[in-house]
Short mmCIF file of C-alpha atoms in Angstrom, two decimals:
data_model
loop_
_atom_site.label_atom_id
_atom_site.label_comp_id
_atom_site.label_asym_id
_atom_site.label_seq_id
_atom_site.Cartn_x
_atom_site.Cartn_y
_atom_site.Cartn_z
CA UNK A 45 21.60 -23.34 8.88
CA UNK A 46 21.12 -19.06 8.88
CA UNK A 47 24.03 -17.58 10.74
CA UNK A 48 21.44 -14.50 11.73
CA UNK A 49 20.38 -12.47 13.06
CA UNK A 50 23.65 -11.25 14.88
CA UNK A 51 24.54 -8.60 16.86
CA UNK A 52 27.64 -6.29 16.02
CA UNK A 53 28.95 -3.65 18.28
CA UNK A 54 28.51 0.13 16.74
CA UNK A 55 30.35 2.37 19.14
CA UNK A 56 30.88 2.63 22.71
CA UNK A 57 26.85 3.31 23.18
CA UNK A 58 25.51 0.91 20.53
CA UNK A 59 24.89 -2.47 18.89
CA UNK A 60 23.49 -3.21 15.72
CA UNK A 61 20.85 -6.33 15.48
CA UNK A 62 21.98 -7.80 11.57
CA UNK A 63 19.09 -10.10 10.25
CA UNK A 64 20.94 -10.72 6.38
CA UNK A 65 22.31 -9.84 3.54
CA UNK A 66 21.39 -6.97 0.83
CA UNK A 67 18.00 -5.31 0.19
CA UNK A 68 15.05 -8.04 0.91
CA UNK A 69 10.95 -6.98 2.18
CA UNK A 70 11.48 -10.34 4.17
CA UNK A 71 14.61 -9.04 5.87
CA UNK A 72 13.84 -5.93 6.27
CA UNK A 73 10.22 -7.01 7.95
CA UNK A 74 12.24 -8.82 10.69
CA UNK A 75 14.17 -5.36 11.32
CA UNK A 76 10.61 -3.67 11.73
CA UNK A 77 9.40 -6.16 13.57
CA UNK A 78 12.35 -5.45 16.17
CA UNK A 79 12.03 -1.66 15.65
CA UNK A 80 8.63 -2.22 17.11
CA UNK A 81 9.27 -4.60 19.65
CA UNK A 82 11.41 -2.27 21.63
CA UNK A 83 9.23 0.50 20.76
CA UNK A 84 6.53 -1.24 22.91
CA UNK A 85 8.49 -2.65 25.61
CA UNK A 86 10.64 0.53 26.49
CA UNK A 87 13.30 -0.83 27.87
CA UNK A 88 14.89 1.59 30.62
CA UNK A 89 18.45 3.43 28.93
CA UNK A 90 17.13 2.72 25.43
CA UNK A 91 18.07 6.42 23.56
CA UNK A 92 16.68 5.45 20.06
CA UNK A 93 16.06 2.41 17.62
CA UNK A 94 17.19 3.24 14.45
CA UNK A 95 15.84 0.71 11.12
CA UNK A 96 18.40 0.27 8.32
CA UNK A 97 17.51 -2.23 5.09
CA UNK A 98 19.12 -5.53 7.07
CA UNK A 99 19.46 -4.30 10.40
CA UNK A 100 18.46 -2.53 13.54
CA UNK A 101 21.11 0.01 15.18
CA UNK A 102 19.97 0.30 19.56
CA UNK A 103 21.56 3.14 21.10
CA UNK A 104 21.67 2.89 24.83
CA UNK A 105 22.65 5.14 28.16
CA UNK A 106 25.48 3.79 29.71
CA UNK A 107 24.72 5.66 32.82
CA UNK A 108 21.15 4.03 32.71
CA UNK A 109 21.58 0.66 31.33
CA UNK A 110 24.38 -1.46 30.49
CA UNK A 111 25.02 -3.11 27.03
CA UNK A 112 24.58 -6.70 28.50
CA UNK A 113 21.10 -6.24 30.35
CA UNK A 114 19.86 -4.30 26.87
CA UNK A 115 20.80 -6.85 24.96
CA UNK A 116 19.76 -9.72 26.66
CA UNK A 117 16.50 -7.87 26.30
CA UNK A 118 16.91 -7.64 22.86
CA UNK A 119 18.13 -11.56 22.48
CA UNK A 120 14.53 -12.39 24.38
CA UNK A 121 12.74 -10.22 21.96
CA UNK A 122 14.23 -11.89 19.11
CA UNK A 123 12.94 -15.63 20.70
CA UNK A 124 9.49 -15.45 19.57
CA UNK A 125 10.24 -12.34 16.92
CA UNK A 126 7.44 -12.45 13.62
CA UNK A 127 8.50 -10.64 10.85
CA UNK A 128 6.16 -7.27 10.34
CA UNK A 129 5.23 -5.65 7.46
CA UNK A 130 4.78 -2.19 8.82
CA UNK A 131 1.07 -0.49 7.40
CA UNK A 132 2.61 2.17 6.21
CA UNK A 133 1.03 5.12 3.94
CA UNK A 134 0.39 5.42 0.49
CA UNK A 135 1.57 8.20 -1.62
CA UNK A 136 1.21 9.76 -4.84
CA UNK A 137 4.05 12.40 -5.43
CA UNK A 138 3.96 15.00 -8.80
CA UNK A 139 6.89 14.66 -10.98
CA UNK A 140 8.17 16.83 -13.20
CA UNK A 141 9.98 15.12 -16.69
CA UNK A 142 10.75 18.40 -18.58
CA UNK A 143 14.29 18.34 -19.82
CA UNK A 144 16.03 21.40 -18.27
CA UNK A 145 14.77 19.28 -14.51
CA UNK A 146 15.65 15.67 -15.78
CA UNK A 147 19.55 16.21 -17.12
CA UNK A 148 19.73 12.28 -17.07
CA UNK A 149 16.51 11.32 -18.39
CA UNK A 150 17.69 10.80 -22.05
CA UNK A 151 20.71 9.54 -21.11
CA UNK A 152 18.72 6.82 -19.22
CA UNK A 153 16.43 5.76 -22.04
CA UNK A 154 19.72 5.26 -24.35
CA UNK A 155 21.54 3.00 -22.43
CA UNK A 156 18.07 1.40 -21.22
CA UNK A 157 17.17 1.47 -25.04
CA UNK A 158 13.82 2.83 -23.97
CA UNK A 159 12.56 6.18 -25.28
CA UNK A 160 12.13 8.86 -22.85
CA UNK A 161 8.31 9.03 -22.84
CA UNK A 162 8.60 4.98 -21.92
CA UNK A 163 11.28 5.64 -18.98
CA UNK A 164 8.62 8.40 -17.53
CA UNK A 165 5.85 5.58 -18.36
CA UNK A 166 7.79 3.29 -16.30
CA UNK A 167 8.76 4.86 -13.40
CA UNK A 168 4.87 6.51 -12.87
CA UNK A 169 3.93 2.73 -13.27
CA UNK A 170 5.83 1.59 -10.27
CA UNK A 171 5.04 1.47 -6.72
CA UNK A 172 7.91 1.80 -4.62
CA UNK A 173 8.56 0.61 -0.90
CA UNK A 174 10.41 3.21 1.38
CA UNK A 175 12.68 0.52 3.34
CA UNK A 176 14.92 3.38 5.49
CA UNK A 177 15.74 7.25 5.79
CA UNK A 178 19.07 7.89 5.64
CA UNK A 179 22.12 10.50 4.14
CA UNK A 180 20.43 13.24 4.87
CA UNK A 181 17.25 14.41 7.16
CA UNK A 182 14.32 13.26 4.97
CA UNK A 183 16.01 11.96 2.06
CA UNK A 184 13.96 8.11 1.65
CA UNK A 185 15.76 4.85 0.32
CA UNK A 186 12.85 3.44 -2.11
CA UNK A 187 12.88 -0.34 -3.76
CA UNK A 188 11.12 -1.72 -6.45
CA UNK A 189 12.38 0.16 -9.54
CA UNK A 190 11.46 -1.72 -12.56
CA UNK A 191 14.33 -4.09 -13.69
CA UNK A 192 14.49 -2.47 -17.11
CA UNK A 193 15.49 0.82 -15.80
CA UNK A 194 18.58 -0.62 -13.63
CA UNK A 195 21.88 0.93 -14.32
CA UNK A 196 24.84 1.45 -11.86
CA UNK A 197 25.29 4.74 -9.74
CA UNK A 198 27.19 7.79 -11.91
CA UNK A 199 30.97 7.05 -12.38
CA UNK A 200 31.46 10.66 -11.49
CA UNK A 201 29.01 12.12 -8.61
CA UNK A 202 27.73 15.64 -9.13
CA UNK A 203 28.79 17.94 -6.64
CA UNK A 204 25.45 19.60 -6.39
CA UNK A 205 22.21 18.43 -6.94
CA UNK A 206 18.92 20.39 -7.11
CA UNK A 207 16.59 20.03 -4.09
CA UNK A 208 13.51 17.68 -5.04
CA UNK A 209 15.75 16.15 -7.73
CA UNK A 210 14.16 12.49 -8.69
CA UNK A 211 16.58 9.72 -9.27
CA UNK A 212 17.39 6.07 -9.90
CA UNK A 213 20.43 4.01 -9.14
CA UNK A 214 20.50 0.56 -9.26
CA UNK A 215 16.95 -1.25 -7.70
CA UNK A 216 16.59 1.86 -5.80
CA UNK A 217 15.13 5.75 -6.49
CA UNK A 218 14.94 8.38 -4.19
CA UNK A 219 14.18 11.73 -3.82
CA UNK A 220 17.06 14.62 -2.83
CA UNK A 221 15.24 16.30 -0.08
CA UNK A 222 18.22 19.08 0.56
CA UNK A 223 20.43 20.50 -2.56
CA UNK A 224 23.60 17.97 -2.10
CA UNK A 225 26.42 16.22 -3.76
CA UNK A 226 24.84 12.65 -5.49
CA UNK A 227 25.29 9.98 -7.74
CA UNK A 228 21.88 8.99 -8.98
CA UNK A 229 20.93 9.46 -12.26
CA UNK A 230 18.20 12.54 -12.10
CA UNK A 231 15.21 11.48 -14.38
CA UNK A 232 12.69 14.05 -12.99
CA UNK A 233 12.50 17.13 -10.34
CA UNK A 234 9.48 17.31 -7.35
CA UNK A 235 8.43 20.83 -6.29
CA UNK A 236 7.52 19.01 -2.92
CA UNK A 237 9.81 19.45 0.20
CA UNK A 238 10.59 16.13 1.48
CA UNK A 239 11.78 17.61 4.77
CA UNK A 240 10.23 21.10 6.30
CA UNK A 241 10.85 22.04 9.67
CA UNK A 242 7.53 24.26 9.65
CA UNK A 243 5.19 21.29 9.22
CA UNK A 244 3.64 19.83 12.20
CA UNK A 245 5.54 16.07 10.82
CA UNK A 246 8.91 17.62 9.41
CA UNK A 247 9.83 14.28 7.22
CA UNK A 248 7.23 13.14 5.23
CA UNK A 249 8.06 9.80 4.20
CA UNK A 250 8.68 7.25 6.74
CA UNK A 251 10.05 3.66 6.61
CA UNK A 252 7.08 1.17 5.57
CA UNK A 253 5.28 4.07 3.46
CA UNK A 254 4.98 3.40 -0.53
CA UNK A 255 5.07 5.73 -3.39
CA UNK A 256 4.22 6.04 -6.68
CA UNK A 257 5.06 9.11 -8.74
CA UNK A 258 2.85 11.16 -11.19
CA UNK A 259 3.61 13.32 -13.92
CA UNK A 260 2.89 16.97 -14.11
CA UNK A 261 3.89 19.57 -16.41
CA UNK A 262 6.05 22.69 -16.32
CA UNK A 263 3.43 24.86 -15.80
CA UNK A 264 1.89 22.91 -13.04
CA UNK A 265 5.72 22.07 -11.62
CA UNK A 266 6.37 26.40 -11.14
CA UNK A 267 2.25 26.63 -9.38
CA UNK A 268 2.86 23.56 -7.25
CA UNK A 269 6.22 25.31 -6.15
CA UNK A 270 4.72 28.51 -5.51
CA UNK A 271 2.59 27.02 -3.27
CA UNK A 272 5.08 25.10 -1.14
CA UNK A 273 7.24 27.85 -0.67
CA UNK A 274 4.35 30.18 0.76
CA UNK A 275 2.96 27.16 2.82
CA UNK A 276 -0.25 26.81 1.15
CA UNK A 277 -0.11 23.41 -0.51
CA UNK A 278 -1.76 20.70 0.80
CA UNK A 279 0.23 17.58 1.56
CA UNK A 280 -2.71 15.47 2.84
CA UNK A 281 -4.33 15.30 -0.25
CA UNK A 282 -1.14 13.11 -1.83
CA UNK A 283 -2.12 10.66 1.00
CA UNK A 284 -3.74 7.80 -0.84
CA UNK A 285 -4.20 5.80 2.16
CA UNK A 286 -4.27 6.98 6.10
#
């Protein structure tokens, strides 16, 4: 018999609704279903809901509602909740895998007993699901990495990972939206900005979206980067579906 869902306290003004363990599309579908159901219900005092791999964080205003009242409404929704695979967008994003932009590509190839070209082919041949955003604005945790590329995180994280770095670790891939510390393996870089406050929608990817990658040359990278910096790059052209 399943012990899930479970509701756990999260600070003074929040609680977490947990649906399972690990990274699983079915578990995540339940998270997204409750996220959508609370969005439709709009209970008084609800501040926000934040989905993750396996749980939904529910935050509330204690001056407008009580933990008991809001939790009762959540439990009522759980009684008839059905998994929801959100109809997200499909993106096709450019990545340059040139050696100077991919400092770990050769090492990944060696450890996986592949050529660098084969690593690129596998990465660009995948279709990745955005489970959640976290760590910093715009950073998308994308699952679905081919098992031949599964590696643990680096033993020694870097103190600075360049913005736009495309990375892999374990069963995931991601793009660093900002320069930051990081312990994933860097196999390429995109000229895109995953977060840009000047855009109408500052964060490019959302939970439920899917992503594929295509390889570009170093010259194409420089040209696209120039367009991005000038604000003339057409991000809409990267959406395969609405």
